[in-house]
CSV table of C-alpha atoms in Angstrom, one decimal:
chain,number,residue,atom,x,y,z
A,1,GLN,CA,80.7,99.2,114.6
A,2,VAL,CA,78.7,99.1,111.4
A,3,GLN,CA,78.6,95.7,109.7
A,4,LEU,CA,77.0,94.5,106.5
A,5,GLN,CA,76.3,90.8,105.6
A,6,GLU,CA,75.0,89.5,102.3
A,7,SER,CA,72.8,86.5,102.0
A,8,GLY,CA,71.0,84.6,99.3
A,9,PRO,CA,71.1,81.6,96.9
A,10,GLY,CA,74.5,80.7,95.6
A,11,LEU,CA,73.1,79.2,92.4
A,12,VAL,CA,70.5,80.7,90.1
A,13,ARG,CA,69.1,79.2,86.9
A,14,PRO,CA,69.4,81.2,83.6
A,15,SER,CA,66.4,83.5,82.9
A,16,GLU,CA,65.4,83.5,86.6
A,17,THR,CA,65.7,86.3,89.1
A,18,LEU,CA,68.6,86.7,91.4
A,19,SER,CA,67.6,88.0,94.9
A,20,LEU,CA,70.1,89.0,97.6
A,21,ILE,CA,69.6,90.6,101.0
A,22,CYS,CA,72.1,92.8,103.0
A,23,ALA,CA,71.6,92.8,106.7
A,24,VAL,CA,72.9,95.9,108.4
A,25,SER,CA,74.0,95.9,112.1
A,26,GLY,CA,75.4,98.7,114.3
A,27,TYR,CA,73.6,101.4,112.3
A,28,SER,CA,70.0,102.3,111.5
A,29,ILE,CA,69.3,102.5,107.8
A,30,SER,CA,66.7,105.1,108.4
A,31,SER,CA,69.3,107.4,109.9
A,32,GLY,CA,70.6,108.2,106.5
A,33,HIS,CA,73.2,107.3,103.9
A,34,TYR,CA,72.7,105.5,100.6
A,35,TRP,CA,72.9,101.7,100.5
A,36,GLY,CA,74.2,99.9,97.4
A,37,TRP,CA,75.4,96.9,95.5
A,38,ILE,CA,78.6,96.2,93.5
A,39,ARG,CA,79.6,93.0,91.8
A,40,GLN,CA,82.8,91.4,90.5
A,41,PRO,CA,82.9,88.6,87.9
A,42,PRO,CA,85.6,86.0,88.6
A,43,GLY,CA,89.0,87.4,87.7
A,44,LYS,CA,87.6,90.7,86.6
A,45,GLY,CA,87.1,94.2,87.9
A,46,LEU,CA,84.4,95.9,90.0
A,47,GLU,CA,81.0,96.9,88.5
A,48,TRP,CA,78.7,99.3,90.3
A,49,ILE,CA,75.1,98.1,90.2
A,50,GLY,CA,73.3,100.9,92.0
A,51,HIS,CA,72.5,102.5,95.4
A,52,MET,CA,69.4,103.8,97.1
A,53,TYR,CA,68.6,106.2,99.9
A,54,HIS,CA,66.3,104.9,102.6
A,55,SER,CA,63.6,107.3,101.5
A,56,GLY,CA,63.6,106.0,97.9
A,57,SER,CA,66.0,108.1,95.8
A,58,THR,CA,67.9,105.7,93.6
A,59,TYR,CA,70.9,105.6,91.3
A,60,ASN,CA,71.4,102.6,88.9
A,61,ASN,CA,74.0,101.6,86.4
A,62,PRO,CA,72.4,102.3,83.0
A,63,SER,CA,73.8,99.0,81.6
A,64,LEU,CA,71.7,97.1,84.1
A,65,LYS,CA,68.9,99.6,84.9
A,66,SER,CA,66.0,97.7,83.3
A,67,ARG,CA,66.8,94.5,85.2
A,68,VAL,CA,67.7,95.9,88.6
A,69,THR,CA,65.6,96.7,91.6
A,70,ILE,CA,67.1,97.9,94.9
A,71,SER,CA,64.8,98.3,97.9
A,72,VAL,CA,65.2,99.1,101.5
A,73,ASP,CA,63.3,97.6,104.5
A,74,THR,CA,63.8,99.9,107.4
A,75,SER,CA,61.7,97.7,109.7
A,76,LYS,CA,64.2,94.9,109.3
A,77,ASN,CA,67.2,97.2,108.9
A,78,GLU,CA,68.1,95.5,105.6
A,79,PHE,CA,68.2,96.2,101.9
A,80,SER,CA,67.9,94.0,98.9
A,81,LEU,CA,68.8,93.5,95.3
A,82,ARG,CA,66.7,91.9,92.6
A,83,LEU,CA,68.2,91.2,89.1
A,84,THR,CA,65.9,89.7,86.6
A,85,SER,CA,66.5,87.5,83.5
A,86,VAL,CA,70.0,86.4,84.6
A,87,THR,CA,72.5,84.9,82.3
A,88,ALA,CA,76.0,83.4,82.8
A,89,ALA,CA,77.4,86.9,82.5
A,90,ASP,CA,75.8,87.8,85.9
A,91,THR,CA,77.9,85.2,87.6
A,92,ALA,CA,79.9,87.2,90.2
A,93,VAL,CA,80.7,88.0,93.7
A,94,TYR,CA,78.1,90.4,94.9
A,95,TYR,CA,79.0,93.0,97.5
A,96,CYS,CA,76.6,95.2,99.5
A,97,ALA,CA,78.0,98.5,100.8
A,98,ARG,CA,77.2,101.7,102.6
A,99,HIS,CA,77.6,104.9,100.5
A,100,ASP,CA,78.7,107.8,102.6
A,101,VAL,CA,78.6,111.4,101.3
A,102,MET,CA,81.2,110.6,98.6
A,103,ALA,CA,82.1,106.9,98.5
A,104,PHE,CA,81.3,103.3,99.5
A,105,ASP,CA,83.0,103.4,102.9
A,106,ILE,CA,81.8,100.1,104.5
A,107,TRP,CA,81.4,96.8,102.6
A,108,GLY,CA,80.1,93.4,103.3
A,109,GLN,CA,82.3,90.4,102.8
A,110,GLY,CA,80.6,89.4,99.5
A,111,THR,CA,78.7,86.5,98.3
A,112,MET,CA,79.3,84.4,95.2
A,113,VAL,CA,76.4,83.8,92.9
A,114,THR,CA,76.7,81.4,90.0
A,115,VAL,CA,74.2,81.4,87.1
A,116,SER,CA,74.0,77.9,85.7
A,117,ALA,CA,71.4,75.3,84.7
B,1,ASP,CA,78.0,108.3,80.2
B,2,ILE,CA,81.4,109.0,82.0
B,3,GLN,CA,84.2,106.6,81.2
B,4,MET,CA,87.1,106.1,83.5
B,5,THR,CA,90.5,105.1,82.0
B,6,GLN,CA,92.9,103.8,84.6
B,7,SER,CA,96.6,103.1,83.9
B,8,PRO,CA,98.7,101.1,84.1
B,9,SER,CA,96.6,98.0,84.2
B,10,SER,CA,99.4,96.2,85.9
B,11,LEU,CA,102.6,97.4,87.6
B,12,SER,CA,105.6,95.7,89.1
B,13,ALA,CA,107.5,97.5,91.9
B,14,SER,CA,109.8,96.9,94.8
B,15,ILE,CA,109.4,97.5,98.6
B,16,GLY,CA,110.2,101.2,99.2
B,17,ASP,CA,109.4,102.3,95.7
B,18,ARG,CA,107.2,105.4,95.0
B,19,VAL,CA,104.3,104.3,92.8
B,20,THR,CA,101.8,106.4,90.9
B,21,ILE,CA,98.5,105.2,89.4
B,22,THR,CA,96.5,107.4,87.1
B,23,CYS,CA,92.8,107.7,86.3
B,24,ARG,CA,91.3,109.8,83.6
B,25,ALA,CA,87.6,110.7,83.3
B,26,SER,CA,86.0,111.3,79.9
B,27,GLN,CA,84.5,114.5,81.2
B,28,ASN,CA,85.0,117.0,84.0
B,29,ILE,CA,84.0,115.4,87.4
B,30,ASN,CA,85.5,118.1,89.6
B,31,THR,CA,87.0,116.3,92.6
B,32,TYR,CA,84.3,113.6,92.8
B,33,LEU,CA,86.8,110.7,92.6
B,34,ASN,CA,87.5,107.9,95.0
B,35,TRP,CA,90.3,105.2,95.2
B,36,TYR,CA,89.9,101.7,96.6
B,37,GLN,CA,92.3,98.9,97.4
B,38,GLN,CA,91.3,95.2,97.0
B,39,LYS,CA,93.3,92.2,98.2
B,40,PRO,CA,92.5,88.7,96.8
B,41,GLY,CA,89.4,87.2,98.2
B,42,LYS,CA,88.5,90.4,100.2
B,43,ALA,CA,86.1,93.2,99.8
B,44,PRO,CA,87.5,96.5,98.5
B,45,LYS,CA,88.6,99.1,101.1
B,46,LEU,CA,88.2,102.8,100.7
B,47,LEU,CA,91.5,104.7,100.6
B,48,ILE,CA,90.9,108.1,99.3
B,49,TYR,CA,87.6,110.0,98.7
B,50,ALA,CA,87.0,113.4,97.1
B,51,ALA,CA,90.2,113.0,95.1
B,52,SER,CA,92.6,113.8,98.0
B,53,SER,CA,90.9,113.1,101.4
B,54,LEU,CA,92.5,110.2,103.3
B,55,GLN,CA,89.9,107.8,104.7
B,56,ASN,CA,90.2,107.3,108.5
B,57,GLY,CA,92.8,104.7,109.4
B,58,VAL,CA,94.6,104.7,106.0
B,59,PRO,CA,98.4,105.1,106.3
B,60,SER,CA,99.7,108.5,105.3
B,61,ARG,CA,101.9,107.0,102.6
B,62,PHE,CA,98.8,106.9,100.4
B,63,SER,CA,97.8,110.2,98.8
B,64,GLY,CA,95.5,111.4,96.0
B,65,SER,CA,95.5,114.4,93.8
B,66,GLY,CA,93.8,115.9,90.8
B,67,SER,CA,90.6,117.5,89.7
B,68,GLY,CA,88.6,117.8,86.5
B,69,THR,CA,89.6,114.8,84.4
B,70,ASP,CA,93.0,113.7,85.6
B,71,PHE,CA,93.7,112.1,88.9
B,72,THR,CA,96.5,110.2,90.6
B,73,LEU,CA,97.0,107.8,93.5
B,74,THR,CA,100.5,107.8,94.9
B,75,ILE,CA,102.0,105.4,97.4
B,76,SER,CA,105.2,107.1,98.7
B,77,SER,CA,107.1,104.1,99.9
B,78,LEU,CA,105.7,100.6,99.1
B,79,GLN,CA,105.1,98.3,102.0
B,80,PRO,CA,104.6,94.5,101.6
B,81,GLU,CA,100.9,94.9,102.5
B,82,ASP,CA,100.3,97.3,99.6
B,83,PHE,CA,100.6,94.7,96.9
B,84,ALA,CA,97.0,94.5,95.8
B,85,SER,CA,94.6,95.8,93.1
B,86,TYR,CA,93.5,99.4,93.0
B,87,TYR,CA,90.4,101.0,91.5
B,88,CYS,CA,89.3,104.5,90.9
B,89,GLN,CA,85.6,105.4,91.0
B,90,PRO,CA,83.7,108.6,90.2
B,91,SER,CA,80.9,109.7,92.4
B,92,TYR,CA,79.4,112.3,90.1
B,93,GLY,CA,75.6,112.5,89.6
B,94,SER,CA,74.5,109.1,88.3
B,95,PHE,CA,77.9,108.0,87.3
B,96,HIS,CA,79.6,105.7,89.8
B,97,ASN,CA,81.2,102.9,87.7
B,98,PHE,CA,84.7,101.8,88.5
B,99,GLY,CA,87.9,102.1,86.5
B,100,GLN,CA,89.2,98.8,85.1
B,101,GLY,CA,91.8,98.5,88.0
B,102,THR,CA,95.5,98.3,88.4
B,103,ASN,CA,97.2,95.1,89.7
B,104,LEU,CA,100.3,96.1,91.8
B,105,GLU,CA,102.7,93.2,92.0
B,106,ILE,CA,106.0,92.6,93.7
B,107,LYS,CA,109.1,92.9,91.4
């Protein structure tokens, strides 16, 4: 059974960098699939951040592209998100997910990140 | 950039009702369209992929249709556990952002 689990700081200061990790169990990242991030501000809808193949091919949301880095560590079977220069607008629940051929088919439970001084 | 317009934004319905949610893309995305269900405090769940393919384990009362720019999600007979939010999402080239969502409430 494939499972994903997000981890990282729950509080980030404005202008700093948000860093999250998604640990994958029950499946080897290097076997295939894309691995991605989606976020949801409190009371609002879902926003796709981006997703990445284990070998490096990446798709990113143009509205966030310059601030986002998604990377994969096959040795640890995990992938990560870095979002630079955060503001209060980046406060959200952040989900990691596996992207199958067509869609995000397996999701983590989500982790809340608040941007505040 | 491809914009997704989902309607209605909210919907009230009763147990047993047939419900349809629509999603319109700003340009042709063939059948590269997915539907998700999200319950409060939970991660989204994939219902339909490639416009009309039912994800494993999803009840058959859920169905999807459409191609090109116009898509629909239909629930044939609402059950209590179906009251949730629903989102469409394209999976077309570099365009993967979600529709704004439909909140399905009990009437």
